[in-house]
Coordinates of C-alpha atoms and ligand atoms in Angstrom, one line a residue:
X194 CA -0.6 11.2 -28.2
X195 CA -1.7 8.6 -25.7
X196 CA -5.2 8.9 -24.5
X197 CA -5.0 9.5 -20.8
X198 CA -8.2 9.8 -18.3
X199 CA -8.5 12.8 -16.8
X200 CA -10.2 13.8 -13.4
X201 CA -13.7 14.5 -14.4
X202 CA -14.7 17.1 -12.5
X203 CA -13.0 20.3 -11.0
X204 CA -13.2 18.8 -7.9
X205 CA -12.2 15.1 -8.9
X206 CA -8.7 15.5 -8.0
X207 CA -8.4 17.6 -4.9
X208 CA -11.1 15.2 -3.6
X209 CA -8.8 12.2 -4.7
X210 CA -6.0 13.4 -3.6
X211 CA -7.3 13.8 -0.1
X212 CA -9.0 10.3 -0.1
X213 CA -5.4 9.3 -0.7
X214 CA -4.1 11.6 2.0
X215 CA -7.0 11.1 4.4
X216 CA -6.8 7.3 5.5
X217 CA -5.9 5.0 8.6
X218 CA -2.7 7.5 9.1
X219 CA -5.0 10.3 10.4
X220 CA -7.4 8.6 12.1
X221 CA -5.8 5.0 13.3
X222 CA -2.0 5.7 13.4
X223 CA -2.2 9.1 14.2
X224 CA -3.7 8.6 18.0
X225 CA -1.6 5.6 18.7
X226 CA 1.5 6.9 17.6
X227 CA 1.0 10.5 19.1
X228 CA -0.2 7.9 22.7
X229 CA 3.1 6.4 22.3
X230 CA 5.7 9.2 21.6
X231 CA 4.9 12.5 23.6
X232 CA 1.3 13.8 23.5
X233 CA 0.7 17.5 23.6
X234 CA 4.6 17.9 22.5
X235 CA 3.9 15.0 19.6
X236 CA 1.3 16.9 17.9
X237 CA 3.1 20.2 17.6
X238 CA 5.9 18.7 16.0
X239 CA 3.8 16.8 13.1
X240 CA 2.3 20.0 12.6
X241 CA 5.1 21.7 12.4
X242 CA 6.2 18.9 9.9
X243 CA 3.3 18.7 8.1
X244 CA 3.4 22.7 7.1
X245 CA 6.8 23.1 6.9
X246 CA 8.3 20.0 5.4
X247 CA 5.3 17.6 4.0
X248 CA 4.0 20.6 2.0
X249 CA 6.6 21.5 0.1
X250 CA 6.5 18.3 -0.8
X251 CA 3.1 17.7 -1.9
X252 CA 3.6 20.7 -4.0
X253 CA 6.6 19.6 -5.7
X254 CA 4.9 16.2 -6.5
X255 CA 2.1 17.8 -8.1
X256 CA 4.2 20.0 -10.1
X257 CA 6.2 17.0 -11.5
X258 CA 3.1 15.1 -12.1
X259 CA 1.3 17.8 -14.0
X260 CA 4.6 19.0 -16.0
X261 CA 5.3 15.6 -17.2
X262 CA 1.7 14.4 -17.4
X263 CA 3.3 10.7 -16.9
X264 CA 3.7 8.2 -14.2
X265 CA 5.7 7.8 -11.4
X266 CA 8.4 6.3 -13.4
X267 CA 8.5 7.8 -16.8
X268 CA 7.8 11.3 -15.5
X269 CA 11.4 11.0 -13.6
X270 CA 12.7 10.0 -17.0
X271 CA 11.7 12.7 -19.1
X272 CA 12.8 15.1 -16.3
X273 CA 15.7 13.4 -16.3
X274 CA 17.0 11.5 -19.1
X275 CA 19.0 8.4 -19.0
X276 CA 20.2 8.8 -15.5
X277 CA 19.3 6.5 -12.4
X278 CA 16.6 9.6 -11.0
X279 CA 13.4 7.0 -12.1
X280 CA 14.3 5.0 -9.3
X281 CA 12.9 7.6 -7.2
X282 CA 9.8 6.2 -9.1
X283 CA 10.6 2.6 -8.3
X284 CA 11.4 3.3 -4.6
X285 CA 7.7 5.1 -4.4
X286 CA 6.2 1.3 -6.0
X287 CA 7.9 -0.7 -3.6
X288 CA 7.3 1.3 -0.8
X289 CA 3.6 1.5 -1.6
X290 CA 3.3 -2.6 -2.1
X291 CA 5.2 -3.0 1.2
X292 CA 2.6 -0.5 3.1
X293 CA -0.6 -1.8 1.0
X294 CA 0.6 -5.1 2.6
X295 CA -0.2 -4.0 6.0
X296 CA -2.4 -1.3 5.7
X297 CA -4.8 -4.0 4.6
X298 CA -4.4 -5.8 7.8
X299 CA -6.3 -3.0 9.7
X300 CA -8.6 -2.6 6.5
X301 CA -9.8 -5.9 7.2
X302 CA -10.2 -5.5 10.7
X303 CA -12.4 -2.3 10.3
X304 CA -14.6 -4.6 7.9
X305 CA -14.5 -7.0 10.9
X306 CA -15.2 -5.0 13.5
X307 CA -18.5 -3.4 11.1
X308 CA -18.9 -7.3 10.7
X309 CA -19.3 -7.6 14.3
X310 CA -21.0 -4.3 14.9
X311 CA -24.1 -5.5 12.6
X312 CA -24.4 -8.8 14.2
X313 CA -24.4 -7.1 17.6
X314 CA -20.6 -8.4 19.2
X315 CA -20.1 -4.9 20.1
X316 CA -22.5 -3.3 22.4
X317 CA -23.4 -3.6 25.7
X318 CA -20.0 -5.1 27.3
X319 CA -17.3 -3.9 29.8
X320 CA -13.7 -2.3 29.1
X321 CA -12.0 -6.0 29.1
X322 CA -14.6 -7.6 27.2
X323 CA -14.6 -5.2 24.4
X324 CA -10.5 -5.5 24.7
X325 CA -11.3 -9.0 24.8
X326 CA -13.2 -9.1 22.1
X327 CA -11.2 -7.6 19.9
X328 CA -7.7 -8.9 20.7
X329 CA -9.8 -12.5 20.1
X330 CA -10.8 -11.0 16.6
X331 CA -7.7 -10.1 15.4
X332 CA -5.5 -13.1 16.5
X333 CA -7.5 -15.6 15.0
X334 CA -5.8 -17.0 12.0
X335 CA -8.9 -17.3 9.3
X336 CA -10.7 -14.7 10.6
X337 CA -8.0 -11.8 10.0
X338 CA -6.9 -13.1 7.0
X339 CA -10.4 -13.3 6.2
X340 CA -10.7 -9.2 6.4
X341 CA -7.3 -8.7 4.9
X342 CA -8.4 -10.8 1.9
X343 CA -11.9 -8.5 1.7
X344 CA -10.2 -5.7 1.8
X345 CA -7.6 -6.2 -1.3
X346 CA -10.2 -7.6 -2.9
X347 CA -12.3 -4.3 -2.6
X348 CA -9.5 -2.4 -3.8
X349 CA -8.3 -4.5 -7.0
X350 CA -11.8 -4.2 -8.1
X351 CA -11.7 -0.5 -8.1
X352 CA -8.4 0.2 -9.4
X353 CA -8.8 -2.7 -12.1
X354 CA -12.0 -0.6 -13.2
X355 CA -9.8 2.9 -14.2
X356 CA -9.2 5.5 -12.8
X357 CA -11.8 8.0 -13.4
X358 CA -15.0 5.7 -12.3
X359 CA -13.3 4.3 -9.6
X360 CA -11.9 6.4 -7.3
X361 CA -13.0 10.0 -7.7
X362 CA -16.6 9.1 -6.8
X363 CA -17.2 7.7 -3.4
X364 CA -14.7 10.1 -2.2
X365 CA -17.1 12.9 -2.4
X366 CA -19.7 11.4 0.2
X367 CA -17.2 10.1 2.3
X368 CA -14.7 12.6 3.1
X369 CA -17.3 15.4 4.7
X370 CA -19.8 11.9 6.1
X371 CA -16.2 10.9 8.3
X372 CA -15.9 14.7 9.5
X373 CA -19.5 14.5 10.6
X374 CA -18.8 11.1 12.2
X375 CA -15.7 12.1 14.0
X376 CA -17.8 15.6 15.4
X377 CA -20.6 13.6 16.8
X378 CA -17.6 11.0 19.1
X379 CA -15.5 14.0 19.9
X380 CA -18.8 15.4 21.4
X381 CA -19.4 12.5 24.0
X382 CA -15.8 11.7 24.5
X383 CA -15.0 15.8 25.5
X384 CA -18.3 15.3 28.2
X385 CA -16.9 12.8 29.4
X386 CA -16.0 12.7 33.5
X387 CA -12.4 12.9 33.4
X388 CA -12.0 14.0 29.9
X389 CA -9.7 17.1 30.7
X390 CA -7.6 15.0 31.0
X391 CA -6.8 13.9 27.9
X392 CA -7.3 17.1 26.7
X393 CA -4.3 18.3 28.5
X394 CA -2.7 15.2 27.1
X395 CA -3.1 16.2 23.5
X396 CA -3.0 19.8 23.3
X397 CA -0.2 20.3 26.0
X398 CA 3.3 20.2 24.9
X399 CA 5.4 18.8 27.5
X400 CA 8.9 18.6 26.5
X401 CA 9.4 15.9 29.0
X402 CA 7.4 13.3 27.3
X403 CA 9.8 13.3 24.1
X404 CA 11.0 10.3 23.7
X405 CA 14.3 9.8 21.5
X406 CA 12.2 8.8 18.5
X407 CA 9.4 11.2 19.0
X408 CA 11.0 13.6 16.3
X409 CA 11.1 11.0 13.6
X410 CA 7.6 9.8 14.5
X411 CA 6.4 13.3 13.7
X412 CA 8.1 13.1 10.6
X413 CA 7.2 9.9 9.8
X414 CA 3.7 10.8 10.3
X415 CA 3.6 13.8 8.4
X416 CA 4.5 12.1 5.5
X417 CA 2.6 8.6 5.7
X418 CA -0.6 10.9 6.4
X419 CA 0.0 13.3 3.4
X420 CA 1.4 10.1 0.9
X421 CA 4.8 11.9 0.1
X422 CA 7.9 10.9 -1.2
X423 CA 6.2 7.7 -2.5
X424 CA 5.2 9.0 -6.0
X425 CA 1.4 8.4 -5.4
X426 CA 1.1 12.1 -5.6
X427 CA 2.5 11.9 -8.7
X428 CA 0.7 9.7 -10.5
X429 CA -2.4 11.7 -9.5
X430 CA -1.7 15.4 -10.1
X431 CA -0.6 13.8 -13.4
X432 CA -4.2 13.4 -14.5
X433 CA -5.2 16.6 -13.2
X434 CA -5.6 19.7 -15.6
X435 CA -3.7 22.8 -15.8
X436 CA -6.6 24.6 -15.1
X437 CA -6.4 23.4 -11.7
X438 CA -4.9 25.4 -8.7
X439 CA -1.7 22.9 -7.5
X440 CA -0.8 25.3 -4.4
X441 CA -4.5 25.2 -3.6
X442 CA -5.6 22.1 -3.8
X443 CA -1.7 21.4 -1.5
X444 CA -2.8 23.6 1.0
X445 CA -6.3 22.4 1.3
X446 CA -5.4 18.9 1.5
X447 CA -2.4 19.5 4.4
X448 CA -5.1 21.5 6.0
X449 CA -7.9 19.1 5.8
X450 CA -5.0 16.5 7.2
X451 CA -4.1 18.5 10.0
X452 CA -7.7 18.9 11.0
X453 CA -8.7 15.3 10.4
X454 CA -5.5 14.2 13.0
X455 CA -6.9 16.6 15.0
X456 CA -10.2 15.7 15.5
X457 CA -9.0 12.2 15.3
X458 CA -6.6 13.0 18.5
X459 CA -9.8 15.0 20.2
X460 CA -12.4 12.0 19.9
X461 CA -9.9 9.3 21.4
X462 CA -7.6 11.1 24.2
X463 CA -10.4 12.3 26.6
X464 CA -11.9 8.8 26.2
X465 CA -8.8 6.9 26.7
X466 CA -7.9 9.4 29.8
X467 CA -11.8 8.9 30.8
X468 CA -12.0 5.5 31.0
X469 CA -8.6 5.5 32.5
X470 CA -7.2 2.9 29.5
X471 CA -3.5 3.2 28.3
X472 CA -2.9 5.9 25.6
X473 CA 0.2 3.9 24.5
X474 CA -1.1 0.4 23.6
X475 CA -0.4 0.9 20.0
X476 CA -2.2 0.3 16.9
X477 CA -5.1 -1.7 18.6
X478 CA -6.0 1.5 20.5
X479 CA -8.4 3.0 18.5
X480 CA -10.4 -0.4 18.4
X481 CA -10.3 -0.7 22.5
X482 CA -11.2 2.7 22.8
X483 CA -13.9 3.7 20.1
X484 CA -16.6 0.7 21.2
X485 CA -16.8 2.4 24.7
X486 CA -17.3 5.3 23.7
X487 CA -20.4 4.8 21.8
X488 CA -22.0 2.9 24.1
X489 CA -22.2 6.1 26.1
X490 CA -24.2 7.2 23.0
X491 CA -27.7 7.0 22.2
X492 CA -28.2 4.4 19.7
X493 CA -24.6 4.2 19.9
X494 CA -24.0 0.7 18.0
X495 CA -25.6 2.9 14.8
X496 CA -22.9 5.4 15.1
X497 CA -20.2 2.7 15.6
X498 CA -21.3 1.0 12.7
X499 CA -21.6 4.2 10.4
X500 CA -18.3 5.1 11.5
X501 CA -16.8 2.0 10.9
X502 CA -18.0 2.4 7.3
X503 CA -17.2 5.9 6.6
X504 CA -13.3 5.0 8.1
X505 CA -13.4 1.7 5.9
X506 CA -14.4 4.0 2.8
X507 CA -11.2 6.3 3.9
X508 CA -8.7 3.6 4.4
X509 CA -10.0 2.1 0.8
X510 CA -9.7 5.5 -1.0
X511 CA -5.9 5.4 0.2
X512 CA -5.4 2.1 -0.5
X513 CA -6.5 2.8 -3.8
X514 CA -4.4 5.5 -4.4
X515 CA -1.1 2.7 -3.8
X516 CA -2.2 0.0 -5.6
X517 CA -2.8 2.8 -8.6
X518 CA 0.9 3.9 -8.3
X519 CA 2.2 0.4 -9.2
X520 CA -1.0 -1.0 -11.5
X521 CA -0.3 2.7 -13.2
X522 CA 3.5 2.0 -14.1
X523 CA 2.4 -1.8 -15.4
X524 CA -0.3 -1.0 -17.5
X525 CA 0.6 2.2 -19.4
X526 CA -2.8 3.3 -19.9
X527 CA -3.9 0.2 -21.4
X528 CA -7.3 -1.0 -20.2
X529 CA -6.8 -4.8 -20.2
X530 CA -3.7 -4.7 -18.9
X531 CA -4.3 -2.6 -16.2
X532 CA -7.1 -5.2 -15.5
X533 CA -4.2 -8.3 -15.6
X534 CA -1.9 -6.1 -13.5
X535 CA -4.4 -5.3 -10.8
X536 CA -5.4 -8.7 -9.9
X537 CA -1.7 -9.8 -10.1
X538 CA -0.2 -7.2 -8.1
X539 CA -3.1 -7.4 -5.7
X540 CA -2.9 -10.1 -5.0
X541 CA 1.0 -10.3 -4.5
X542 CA 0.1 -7.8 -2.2
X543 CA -2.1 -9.9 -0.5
X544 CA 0.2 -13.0 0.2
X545 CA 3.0 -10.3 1.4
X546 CA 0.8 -9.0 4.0
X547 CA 0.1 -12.4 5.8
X548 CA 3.0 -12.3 8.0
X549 CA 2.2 -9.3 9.2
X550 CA -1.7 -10.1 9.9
X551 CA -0.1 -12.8 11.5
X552 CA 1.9 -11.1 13.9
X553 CA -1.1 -10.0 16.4
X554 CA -1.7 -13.8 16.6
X555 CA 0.1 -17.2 15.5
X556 CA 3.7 -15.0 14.8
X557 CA 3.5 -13.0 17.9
X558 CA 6.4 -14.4 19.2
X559 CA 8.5 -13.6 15.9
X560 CA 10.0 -10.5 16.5
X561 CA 12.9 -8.1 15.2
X562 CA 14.4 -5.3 17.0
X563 CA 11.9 -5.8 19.5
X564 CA 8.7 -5.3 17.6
X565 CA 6.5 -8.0 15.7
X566 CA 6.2 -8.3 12.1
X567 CA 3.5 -5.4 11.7
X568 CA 5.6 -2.8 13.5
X569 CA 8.5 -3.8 11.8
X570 CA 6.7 -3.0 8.4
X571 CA 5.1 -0.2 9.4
X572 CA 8.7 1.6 11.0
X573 CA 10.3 0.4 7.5
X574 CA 7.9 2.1 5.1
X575 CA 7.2 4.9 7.8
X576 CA 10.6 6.4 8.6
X577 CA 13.0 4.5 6.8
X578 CA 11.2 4.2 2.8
X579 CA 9.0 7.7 2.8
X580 CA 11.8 9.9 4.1
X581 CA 14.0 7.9 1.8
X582 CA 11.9 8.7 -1.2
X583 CA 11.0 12.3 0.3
X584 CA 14.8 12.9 0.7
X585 CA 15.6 12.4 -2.8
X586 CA 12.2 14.4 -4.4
X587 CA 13.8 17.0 -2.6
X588 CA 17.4 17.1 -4.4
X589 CA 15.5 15.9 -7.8
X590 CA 13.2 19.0 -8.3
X591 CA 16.2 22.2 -7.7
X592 CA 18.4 20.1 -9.6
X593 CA 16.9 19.1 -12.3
X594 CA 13.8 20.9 -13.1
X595 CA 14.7 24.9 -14.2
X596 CA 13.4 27.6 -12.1
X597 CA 11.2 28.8 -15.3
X598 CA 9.6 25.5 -15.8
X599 CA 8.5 24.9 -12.4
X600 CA 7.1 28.7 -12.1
X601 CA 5.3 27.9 -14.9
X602 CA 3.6 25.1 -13.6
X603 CA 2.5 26.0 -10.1
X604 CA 1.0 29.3 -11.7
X605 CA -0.8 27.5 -14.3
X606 CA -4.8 27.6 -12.6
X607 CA -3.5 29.4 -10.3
X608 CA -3.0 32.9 -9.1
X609 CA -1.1 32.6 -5.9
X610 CA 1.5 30.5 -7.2
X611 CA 3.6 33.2 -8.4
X612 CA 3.8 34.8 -4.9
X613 CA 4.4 31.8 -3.3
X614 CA 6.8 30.3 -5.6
X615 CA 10.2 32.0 -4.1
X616 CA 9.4 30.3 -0.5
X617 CA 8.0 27.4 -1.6
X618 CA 11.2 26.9 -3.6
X619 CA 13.9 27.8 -0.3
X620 CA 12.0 25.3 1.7
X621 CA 12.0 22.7 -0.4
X622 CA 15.9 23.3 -1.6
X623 CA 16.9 23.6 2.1
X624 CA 14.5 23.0 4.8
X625 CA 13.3 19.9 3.4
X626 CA 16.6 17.8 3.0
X627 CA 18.3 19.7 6.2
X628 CA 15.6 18.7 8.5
X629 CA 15.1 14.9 7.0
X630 CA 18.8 14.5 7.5
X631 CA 19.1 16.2 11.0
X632 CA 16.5 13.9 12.1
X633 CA 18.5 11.0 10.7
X634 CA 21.6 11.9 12.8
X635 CA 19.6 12.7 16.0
X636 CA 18.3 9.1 15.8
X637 CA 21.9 7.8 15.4
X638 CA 23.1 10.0 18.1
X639 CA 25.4 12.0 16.4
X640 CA 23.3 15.0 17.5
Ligands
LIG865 N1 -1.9 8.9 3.5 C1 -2.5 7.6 3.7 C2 -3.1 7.6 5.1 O1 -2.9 8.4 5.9 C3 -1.5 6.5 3.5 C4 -0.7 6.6 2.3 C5 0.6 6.7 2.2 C6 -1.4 6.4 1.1 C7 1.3 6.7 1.1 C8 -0.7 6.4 -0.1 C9 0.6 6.6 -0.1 O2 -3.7 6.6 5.4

């Protein structure tokens, strides 16, 4: 038997798990992509997602990681023997480098921006200075690559340490400190004059403001936020023990997700509406829009930089959780390899991201279907790569996985999972693949 780590405490792995779940897709991409494709109209869709599609999927990841109590890789392989179904596995590692690659981008510039918060650049100015200020930040060569570097190196560190020490930790400080955070700016941004606004914004669905991508945005969404059909979920329930509650800790973490986007939504729409800024100017809008509102705080540039922090712990616990995938498959438990294969991987990881860290700057003008480097990754990983991978979870588990094996698993810990079991199964035989594929053929007009 090979001697695996093992969460260490009950709540190691639900905790993990959300620090995987809960990251810049919540809180950064969430806002900007619900400002850019619908609103009120946005949100209820990813919801919709997120319950209906995303968690049947979470749940089915944690069963096969548990049942096979392997990686993302060789868990496909025992499932399946000698057939091409690991490449579901291999999919999950490329996707992951691909989005580590950006994702550190806005890592660095949240360690930036608490950079700058410290050293007092962000208090005190007007609407187009702060803009200023951070559009200055960002497309400056050194400087970006600067955080972008910081930030993988953070995250090789951890994961190079193992799994147990590094990640489960911080995530139990962080995760209720962010929610405490995110309570105190929805506060001043709902008092703000104008702020109904934006509330209307967010909570009202308008069927109007559906734009033709808006459903695959949703879906898109649900899954980058909840890390499915990427194998990272995986590779953690596969540590987990079967003592644990799979449907539980599922439900909790699609709830905490769902409230996180929430609140996320809540503390930047009044603000945006308030201070009468554009709610679709993309992935810098959380940075334009945050600033202003904690100046309207009391000792605001404290808040701004504790929240910086606390959202720099979040994004790092995710960005963990996909450099772990890939380091995991490499290293096969072994401790000095899994040292070697952090660093190289890493910092792979790191060169691949330049471009895109680039593209708010010196490759602006480089652009593909329209969008810069960045968006380009982000749309490939997003709704190309995750539904990709989620699409073919979905045929793996009826297929080949029997009925008795995976009622065994999702009731081991766990006394709901029996009851649950015959609709969690129809969804994700049915609902699942139907609605990935309808989307597909909506988006290529054929529908
Ligand atoms: N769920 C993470 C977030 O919202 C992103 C992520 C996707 C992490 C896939 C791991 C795997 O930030």
């Amino acid at each position: 038997m090979e001697n695996r780590d093992q969460w260490t405490s009950r709540l190691g792995f639900i905790f993990a798990a959300a620090g995987s779940a809960i990251g810049l897709g919540a809180i950064w991409k969430f806002p900007y992509v619900a400002g850019t494709s619908g609103g009120g109209v946005f949100l209820l869709i990813f919801i919709l997602f997120t319950v209906l599609v995303g968690l049947p999927l979470l749940l089915g990841e944690f069963i096969i990681g548990r049942t096979t109590q392997k990686d993302a890789i060789e868990s496909f392989k025992e499932l399946a023997p000698n057939s091409s179904w690991h490449l579901i596995g291999r999919l999950g590692m490329v996707t992951c480098f691909i989005l580590l690659s950006f994702y550190s981008v806005v890592g660095g510039w949240i360690i930036l921006y608490i950079i700058k918060g410290i050293t007092g650049g962000l208090s005190g100015l007007t609407n187009e200075q702060y803009q200023e200020v951070f559009g200055q930040t960002i497309s400056d060569p050194l400087i970006s690559i600067s955080g972008h570097l910081i930030f993988m190196l953070i995250t090789i560190f951890v994961v190079s340490k193992g799994i147990a020490e590094g990640i489960e930790k911080a995530n139990k400080i962080m995760i209720p400190g962010l929610f405490i955070l995110l309570l105190i700016v929805i506060l001043r941004s709902v008092t703000l004059d104008g702020s109904h606004v934006g509330i209307e914004f967010f909570f009202k669905p308008d069927i109007s403001n559906m734009t033709s991508e808006t459903l695959l945005f949703a879906m898109g969404q649900s899954f980058f936020t909840l890390s499915v059909g990427v194998s990272v979920m995986i590779t953690y329930s596969s540590y987990v023990s079967k003592k644990e509650s799979l449907p539980a800790s599922a439900i909790s973490i699609v709830i905490m997700n769902i409230f996180v986007a929430l609140l996320a939504g809540l503390a930047i729409f009044p603000a945006v509406f308030s201070f009468e800024l554009q709610p679709d100017q993309g992935p810098v809008l959380i940075f334009n829009v945050l600033p202003f509102v904690f100046d309207q705080i009391p000792f605001g540039i404290i808040f701004l930089v504790a929240f910086f922090i606390l959202f720099l712990f979040a994004a790092l616990t995710s960005a963990f959780s996909m450099l772990e995938i890939i380091v995991a498959v490499f290293s096969k438990g072994d401790k000095t390899k899994r040292m070697k294969f952090s660093w190289i991987i890493g910092l792979l990881i790191f060169l691949v991201g330049i471009p895109s860290g680039l593209s708010f700057g010196v490759l602006s003008d480089i652009t593909l279907f329209d969008k810069i480097i960045f968006d380009n990754a982000d749309y490939l990983v997003s709704n190309i790569l995750m539904p990709l991978g989620a699409l073919l979870i979905s045929i793996f588990i009826p297929l080949k996985i029997s009925k008795e094996r995976l009622l065994e698993e999702i009731s081991s810990g766990s006394s709901i999972g029996k009851k649950i079991f015959a609709s969690w199964y129809l969804l994700l035989k049915y609902l699942v693949p139907i609605a990935i594929i309808i989307v597909y053929l909506d988006l290529i007009g054929i529908i």
